[in-house]
XYZ file of C-alpha atoms in Angstrom:
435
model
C -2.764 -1.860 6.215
C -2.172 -4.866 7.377
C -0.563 -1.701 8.318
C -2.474 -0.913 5.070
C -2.602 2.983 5.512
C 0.792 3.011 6.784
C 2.150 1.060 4.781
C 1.222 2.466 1.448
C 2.288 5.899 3.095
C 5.585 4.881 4.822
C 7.296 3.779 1.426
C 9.935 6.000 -0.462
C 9.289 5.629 -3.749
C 12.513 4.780 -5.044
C 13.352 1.492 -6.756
C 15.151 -0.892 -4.630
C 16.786 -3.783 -5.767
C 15.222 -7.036 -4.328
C 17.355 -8.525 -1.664
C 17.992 -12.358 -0.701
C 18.678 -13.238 3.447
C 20.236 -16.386 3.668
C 17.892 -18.325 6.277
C 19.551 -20.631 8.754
C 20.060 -23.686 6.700
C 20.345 -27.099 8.577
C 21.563 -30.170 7.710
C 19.071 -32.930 7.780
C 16.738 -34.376 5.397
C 17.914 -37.188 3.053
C 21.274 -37.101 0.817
C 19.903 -34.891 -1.275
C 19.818 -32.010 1.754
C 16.770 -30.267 2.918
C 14.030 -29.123 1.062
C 14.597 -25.279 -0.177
C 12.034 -22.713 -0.476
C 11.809 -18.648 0.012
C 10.073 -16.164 1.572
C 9.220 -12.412 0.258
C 7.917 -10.053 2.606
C 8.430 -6.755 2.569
C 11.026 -3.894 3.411
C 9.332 -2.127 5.964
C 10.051 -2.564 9.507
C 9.358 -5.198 11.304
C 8.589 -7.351 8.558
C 12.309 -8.475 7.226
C 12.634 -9.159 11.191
C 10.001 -10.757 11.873
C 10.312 -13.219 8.690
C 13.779 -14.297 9.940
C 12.555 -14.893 13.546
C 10.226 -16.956 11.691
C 12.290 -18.654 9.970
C 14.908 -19.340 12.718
C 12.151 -21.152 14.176
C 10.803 -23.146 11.544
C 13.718 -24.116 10.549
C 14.418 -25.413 14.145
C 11.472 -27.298 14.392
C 12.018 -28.596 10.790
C 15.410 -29.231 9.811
C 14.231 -30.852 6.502
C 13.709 -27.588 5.116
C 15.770 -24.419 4.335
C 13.993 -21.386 4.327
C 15.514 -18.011 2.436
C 14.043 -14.208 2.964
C 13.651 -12.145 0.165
C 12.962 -8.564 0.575
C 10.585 -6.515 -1.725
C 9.743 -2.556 -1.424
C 6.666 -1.441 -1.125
C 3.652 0.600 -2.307
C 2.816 0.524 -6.175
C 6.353 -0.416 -6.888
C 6.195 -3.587 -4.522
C 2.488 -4.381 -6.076
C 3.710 -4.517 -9.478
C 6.372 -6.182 -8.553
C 4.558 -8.670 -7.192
C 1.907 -9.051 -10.422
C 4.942 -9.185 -12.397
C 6.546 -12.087 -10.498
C 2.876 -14.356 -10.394
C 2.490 -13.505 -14.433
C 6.174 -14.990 -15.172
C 5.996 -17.772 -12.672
C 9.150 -16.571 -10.898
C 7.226 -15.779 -7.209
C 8.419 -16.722 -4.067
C 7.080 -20.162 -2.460
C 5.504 -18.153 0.462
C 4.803 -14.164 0.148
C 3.202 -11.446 2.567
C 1.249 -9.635 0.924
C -2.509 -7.500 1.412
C -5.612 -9.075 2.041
C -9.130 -7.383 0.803
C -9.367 -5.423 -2.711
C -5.551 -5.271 -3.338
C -5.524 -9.552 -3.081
C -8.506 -9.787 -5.807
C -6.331 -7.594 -8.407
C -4.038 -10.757 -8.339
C -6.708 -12.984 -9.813
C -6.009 -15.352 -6.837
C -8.155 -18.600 -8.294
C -6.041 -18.611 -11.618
C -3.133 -17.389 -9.907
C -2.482 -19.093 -6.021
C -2.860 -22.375 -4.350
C -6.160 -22.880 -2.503
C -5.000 -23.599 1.199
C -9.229 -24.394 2.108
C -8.133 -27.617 3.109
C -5.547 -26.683 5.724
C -6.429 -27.462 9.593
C -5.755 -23.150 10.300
C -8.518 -22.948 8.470
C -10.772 -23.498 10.964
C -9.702 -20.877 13.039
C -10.261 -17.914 10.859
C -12.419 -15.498 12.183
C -15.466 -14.558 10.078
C -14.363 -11.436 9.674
C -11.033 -12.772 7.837
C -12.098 -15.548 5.842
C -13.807 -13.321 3.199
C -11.033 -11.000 2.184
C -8.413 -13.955 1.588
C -11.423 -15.582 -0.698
C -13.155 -16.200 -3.476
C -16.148 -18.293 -3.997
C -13.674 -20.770 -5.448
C -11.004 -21.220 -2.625
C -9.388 -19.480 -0.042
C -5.806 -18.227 -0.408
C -4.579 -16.601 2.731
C -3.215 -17.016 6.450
C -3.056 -14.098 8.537
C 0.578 -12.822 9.808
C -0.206 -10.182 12.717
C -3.285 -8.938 14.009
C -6.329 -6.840 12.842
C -6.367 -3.491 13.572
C -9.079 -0.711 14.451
C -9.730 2.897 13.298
C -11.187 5.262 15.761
C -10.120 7.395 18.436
C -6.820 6.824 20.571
C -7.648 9.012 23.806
C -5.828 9.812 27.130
C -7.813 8.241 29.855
C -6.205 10.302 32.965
C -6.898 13.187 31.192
C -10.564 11.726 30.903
C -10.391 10.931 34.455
C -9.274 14.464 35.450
C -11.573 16.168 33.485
C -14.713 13.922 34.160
C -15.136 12.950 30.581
C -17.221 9.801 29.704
C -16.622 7.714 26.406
C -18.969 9.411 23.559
C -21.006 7.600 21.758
C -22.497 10.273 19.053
C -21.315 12.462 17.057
C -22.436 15.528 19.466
C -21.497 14.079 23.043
C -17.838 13.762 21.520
C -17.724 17.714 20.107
C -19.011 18.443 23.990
C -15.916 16.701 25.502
C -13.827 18.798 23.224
C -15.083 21.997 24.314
C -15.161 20.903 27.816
C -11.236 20.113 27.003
C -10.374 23.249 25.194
C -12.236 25.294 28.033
C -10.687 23.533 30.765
C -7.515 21.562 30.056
C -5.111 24.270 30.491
C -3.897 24.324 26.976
C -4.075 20.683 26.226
C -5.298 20.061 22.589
C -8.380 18.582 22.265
C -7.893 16.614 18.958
C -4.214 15.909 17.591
C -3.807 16.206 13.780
C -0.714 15.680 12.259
C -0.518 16.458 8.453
C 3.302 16.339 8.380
C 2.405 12.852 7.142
C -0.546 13.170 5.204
C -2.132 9.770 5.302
C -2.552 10.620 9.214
C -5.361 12.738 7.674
C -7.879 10.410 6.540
C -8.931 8.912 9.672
C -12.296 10.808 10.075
C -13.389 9.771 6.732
C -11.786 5.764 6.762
C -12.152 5.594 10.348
C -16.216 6.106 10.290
C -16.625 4.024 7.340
C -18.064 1.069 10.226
C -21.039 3.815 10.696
C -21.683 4.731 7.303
C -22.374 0.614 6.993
C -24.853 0.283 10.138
C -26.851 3.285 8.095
C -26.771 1.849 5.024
C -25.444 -2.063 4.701
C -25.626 -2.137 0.817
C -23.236 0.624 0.596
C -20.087 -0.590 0.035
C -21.285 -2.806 -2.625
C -23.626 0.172 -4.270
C -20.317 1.953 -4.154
C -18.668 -0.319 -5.930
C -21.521 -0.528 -8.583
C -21.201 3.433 -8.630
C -24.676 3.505 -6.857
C -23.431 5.554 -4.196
C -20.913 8.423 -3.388
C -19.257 10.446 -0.475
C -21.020 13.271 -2.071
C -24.363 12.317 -0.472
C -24.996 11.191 3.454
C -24.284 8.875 5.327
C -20.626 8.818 3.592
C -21.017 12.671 3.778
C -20.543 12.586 6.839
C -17.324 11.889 7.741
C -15.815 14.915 5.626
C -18.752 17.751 7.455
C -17.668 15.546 10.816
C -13.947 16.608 10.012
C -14.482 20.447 8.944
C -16.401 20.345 12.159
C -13.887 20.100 14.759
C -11.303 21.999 11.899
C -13.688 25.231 12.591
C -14.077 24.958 15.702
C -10.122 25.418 16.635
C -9.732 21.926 18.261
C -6.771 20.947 16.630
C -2.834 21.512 17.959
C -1.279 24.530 16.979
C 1.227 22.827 15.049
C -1.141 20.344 12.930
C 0.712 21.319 9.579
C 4.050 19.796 10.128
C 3.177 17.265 13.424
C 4.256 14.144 11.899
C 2.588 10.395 12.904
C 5.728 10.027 16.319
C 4.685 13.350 17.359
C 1.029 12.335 17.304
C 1.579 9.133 19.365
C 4.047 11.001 21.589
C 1.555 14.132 22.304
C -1.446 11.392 23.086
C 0.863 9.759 25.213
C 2.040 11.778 26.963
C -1.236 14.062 27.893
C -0.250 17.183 24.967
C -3.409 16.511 23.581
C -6.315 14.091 24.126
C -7.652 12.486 21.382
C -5.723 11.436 18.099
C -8.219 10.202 15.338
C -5.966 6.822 14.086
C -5.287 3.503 13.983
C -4.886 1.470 16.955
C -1.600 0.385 15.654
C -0.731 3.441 16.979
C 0.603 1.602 20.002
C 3.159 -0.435 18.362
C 4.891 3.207 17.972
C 4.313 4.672 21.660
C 5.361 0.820 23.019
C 8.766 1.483 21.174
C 9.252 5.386 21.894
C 6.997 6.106 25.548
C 6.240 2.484 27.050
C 5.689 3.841 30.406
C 2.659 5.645 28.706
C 0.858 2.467 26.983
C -1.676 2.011 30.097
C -2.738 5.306 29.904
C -4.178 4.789 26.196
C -7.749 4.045 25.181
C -9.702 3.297 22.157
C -13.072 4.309 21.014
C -14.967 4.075 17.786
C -15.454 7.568 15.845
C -18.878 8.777 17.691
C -21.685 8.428 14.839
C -24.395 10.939 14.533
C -27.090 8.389 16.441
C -25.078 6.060 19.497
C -27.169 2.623 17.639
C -24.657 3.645 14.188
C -21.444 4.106 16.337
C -19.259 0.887 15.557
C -15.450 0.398 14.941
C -14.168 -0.018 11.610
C -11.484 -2.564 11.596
C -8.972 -3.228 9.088
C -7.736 -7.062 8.473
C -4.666 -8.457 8.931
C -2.013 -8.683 5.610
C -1.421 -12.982 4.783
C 0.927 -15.293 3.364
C -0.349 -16.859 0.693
C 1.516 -19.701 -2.094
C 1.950 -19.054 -5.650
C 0.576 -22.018 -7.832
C 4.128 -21.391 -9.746
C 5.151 -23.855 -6.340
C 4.960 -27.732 -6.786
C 6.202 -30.760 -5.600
C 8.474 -31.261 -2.243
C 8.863 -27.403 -2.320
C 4.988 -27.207 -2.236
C 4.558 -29.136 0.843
C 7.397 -27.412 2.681
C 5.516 -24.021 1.544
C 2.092 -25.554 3.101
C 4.347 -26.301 6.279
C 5.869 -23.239 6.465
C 2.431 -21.275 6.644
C 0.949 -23.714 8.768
C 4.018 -23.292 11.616
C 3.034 -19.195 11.256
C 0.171 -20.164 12.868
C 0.695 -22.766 15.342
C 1.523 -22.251 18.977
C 5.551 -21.689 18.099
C 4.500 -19.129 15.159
C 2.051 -17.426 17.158
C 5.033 -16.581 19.511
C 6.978 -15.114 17.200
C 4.409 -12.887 16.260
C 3.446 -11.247 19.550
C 6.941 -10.808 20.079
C 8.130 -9.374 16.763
C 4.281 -7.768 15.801
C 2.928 -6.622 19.176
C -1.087 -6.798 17.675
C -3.244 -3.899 18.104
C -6.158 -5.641 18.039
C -7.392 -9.096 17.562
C -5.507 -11.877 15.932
C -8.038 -13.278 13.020
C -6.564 -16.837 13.433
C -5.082 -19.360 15.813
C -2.992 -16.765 17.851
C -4.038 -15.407 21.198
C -3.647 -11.785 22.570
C -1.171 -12.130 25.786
C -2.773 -11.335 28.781
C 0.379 -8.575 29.202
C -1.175 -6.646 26.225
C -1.963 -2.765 26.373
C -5.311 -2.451 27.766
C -6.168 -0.408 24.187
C -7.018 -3.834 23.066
C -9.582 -4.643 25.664
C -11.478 -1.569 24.390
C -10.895 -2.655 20.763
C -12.277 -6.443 21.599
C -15.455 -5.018 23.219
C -16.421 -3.573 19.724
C -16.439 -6.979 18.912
C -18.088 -8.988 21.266
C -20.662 -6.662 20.839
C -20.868 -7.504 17.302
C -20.028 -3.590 16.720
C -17.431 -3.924 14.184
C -17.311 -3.461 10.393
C -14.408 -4.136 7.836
C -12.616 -1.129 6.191
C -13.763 0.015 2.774
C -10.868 -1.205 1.177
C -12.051 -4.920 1.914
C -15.110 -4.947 0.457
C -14.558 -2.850 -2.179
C -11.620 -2.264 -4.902
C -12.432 1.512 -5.298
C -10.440 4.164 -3.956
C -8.682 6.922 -4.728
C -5.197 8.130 -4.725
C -5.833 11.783 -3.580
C -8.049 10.643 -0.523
C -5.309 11.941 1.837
C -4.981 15.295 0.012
C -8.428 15.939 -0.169
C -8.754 15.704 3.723
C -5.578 17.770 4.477
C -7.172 20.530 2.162
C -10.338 19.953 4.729
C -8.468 20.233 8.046
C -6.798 23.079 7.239
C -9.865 25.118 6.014
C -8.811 25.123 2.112
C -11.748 22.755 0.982
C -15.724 22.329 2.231
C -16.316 18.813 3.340
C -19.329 18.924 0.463
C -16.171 19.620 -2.485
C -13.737 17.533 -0.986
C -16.698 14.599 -1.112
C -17.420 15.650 -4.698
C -13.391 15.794 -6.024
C -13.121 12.349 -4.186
C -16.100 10.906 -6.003
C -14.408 11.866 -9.267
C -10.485 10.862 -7.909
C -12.395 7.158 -7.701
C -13.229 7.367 -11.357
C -10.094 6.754 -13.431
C -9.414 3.472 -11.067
C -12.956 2.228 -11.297
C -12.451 2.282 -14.979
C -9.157 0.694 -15.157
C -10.540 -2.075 -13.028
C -13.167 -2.525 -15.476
C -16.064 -2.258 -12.837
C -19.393 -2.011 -14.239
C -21.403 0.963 -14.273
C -18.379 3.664 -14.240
């Protein structure tokens, strides 16, 4: 998301022919040369990097074994792809690919090797372990870090302004009118629907407080038991119009895209941007003298005992069962060096996290102070896993629906109802009972 918003959101969808990096092959091994296996990750940026970093290491530590990249595009195209690839027994021997709903379309137990045995295992955080499994095996090990959805806020601004951290629903729409009356024409809430996935945060992003109302939703959702159309779910669309009507948003909110989001948070043009926490990884690379002026909060819920931070998982590498033999060990290895101390490493350097690692890794003690707000959610035990990873039903026109509601084309109570009926077609294709 992984990434997972972005990611589905980022990719041109264009078909692009799949790629081979030659890894850094070393001699070694036996006379027969080293063991060879690949890699697929995918095209978008830092990925292809950050596989041949890992790689370069590996392959350092283990010059028995000769790693090579492939590339793969993304989105539906990159999905099928990969479906297509598992079906024919022509996958990779190590891919990256989603965790959560988009993993159990793959038909993992009949389809990948069951790593439950590995010594990572152990590690995996609780939140993790359930959307890389199945109640026959698990299947995944997390590349990068989890990731929250809330609200990315500028804390001098808070600071001048004397604004605490909200904690309902109401206490937040109070700091925006205290901002809009006295921030000298600082925005109070950035929207940026030059990239309309951007849009969807008030509805994905409270998801963690539509779970402390109701903790059977997500699977009454999936048993079409529940809808958007109907509170607490509701509320994340009327929570949206809200601040819509009441003028909060920049000026330019149309055609803002995602960089000049992080850029206006960042730098002080507005104060709060309604994202994901990955955010950072964008104002590190285009404001990094701004990062320590960036906080995190969960989207206020309507009572503070509901407000909790919705979190979205890490994407894995997982092992086809098309793998076997010496190249199955060297796969094992492979995933196994991701996450020792070497691997770990590589990742804060090539996927600065944006939240908690869900494995071995560790957070660096040089890491924006963002995450200390994030990890606070959860040693308060006030975190909740995205929709999308404990349920396989959503949408396509999610992010159109909630443009139409920011910019005062749709009610929050028709959006909910189109939504409920966007969900339809898919939960039918997926065969889910009771659609």
């Amino acid at each position: 998301m992984s990434r997972a918003l972005r990611h589905r959101a980022a990719v041109a969808a264009v078909a692009v022919p799949l790629l081979v990096l030659a890894g850094c092959s070393s001699s070694g091994g036996d006379d027969a040369g080293p063991t060879e296996i690949t890699f697929l990750t995918t095209q978008d940026a830092p990925n292809p990097e950050t596989a041949e970093a890992l790689v370069e290491a590996f392959e350092a530590e283990n010059p028995d074994v000769s790693v090579s990249v492939e590339i793969r595009p993304g989105g539906t195209e990159g999905d099928n792809l990969v479906k297509t690839r598992l079906s024919t027994g022509e996958m990779a021997d190590v891919f990256f690919y989603n965790s959560g709903s988009l993993l159990q379309a793959l038909n993992p137990d009949s389809s990948l090797v069951d790593l439950s045995d590995q010594e990572w295992v152990g590690s995996l955080t609780e939140e993790f372990t359930p959307v890389v499994s199945t109640d026959n095996g698990l299947y995944g090990a997390p590349l990068g870090a989890s990731f929250a959805g809330g609200v990315v806020y500028n804390k001098p601004l808070y600071e001048e302004l004397g604004l605490t951290v909200p904690e309902t629903w109401d206490e937040f729409m109070a700091n925006n009118e205290k901002i809009a009356a006295e921030g000298d024409g600082v925005a109070p809430v950035i929207q940026t629907y030059g990239e309309t996935w951007t849009s969807q945060l008030f509805v994905l992003g409270d998801f963690a407080n539509v779970l402390a109302v109701d903790p059977e939703w997500a699977d009454q959702y999936t048993a079409h038991q529940r809808s958007y159309a109907e509170e607490p779910a509701l509320l994340g669309f009327q929570h949206h119009q809200e601040v819509a009507e009441a003028g909060f948003f920049n000026e330019d909110f149309p055609s803002a895209t995602f960089p000049d989001g992080a850029r206006m948070v960042a730098e002080g043009e507005g104060v709060h941007y309604p994202m994901l926490s990955s955010v950072i990884q964008t104002v590190l690379q285009n404001t990094p003298d701004a990062v320590d002026d960036l906080g995190f909060f969960a989207l206020p819920a309507e009572d503070a005992e509901h407000t909790q931070a919705t979190i979205w998982q890490p994407n894995a590498l997982y092992i086809p069962q098309s793998t076997e033999g010496p190249e199955l060990e060297a796969a094992k290895e492979f995933v196994a060096f991701a996450n020792s101390e070497a691997g770990c490493d590589v990742q804060n350097e090539m996927l600065p996290p944006a939240g908690p690692y869900a494995g071995t890794c560790e957070v660096l003690d040089s890491a924006p102070p963002l995450l200390d707000d994030i990890q606070a959610y959860f040693d308060e035990g006030r975190t909740a896993n995205a929709l999308e990873f404990l349920s396989p039903v959503k949408g396509p026109n999610l992010e159109k629906v909630t443009v139409e509601v920011g910019s005062g084309i749709r009610s929050a109570e028709d959006a909910a109802a189109f939504y409920d009926k966007d969900v339809e077609s898919q939960a039918k294709q997926l065969g889910l009972e009771g659609w």
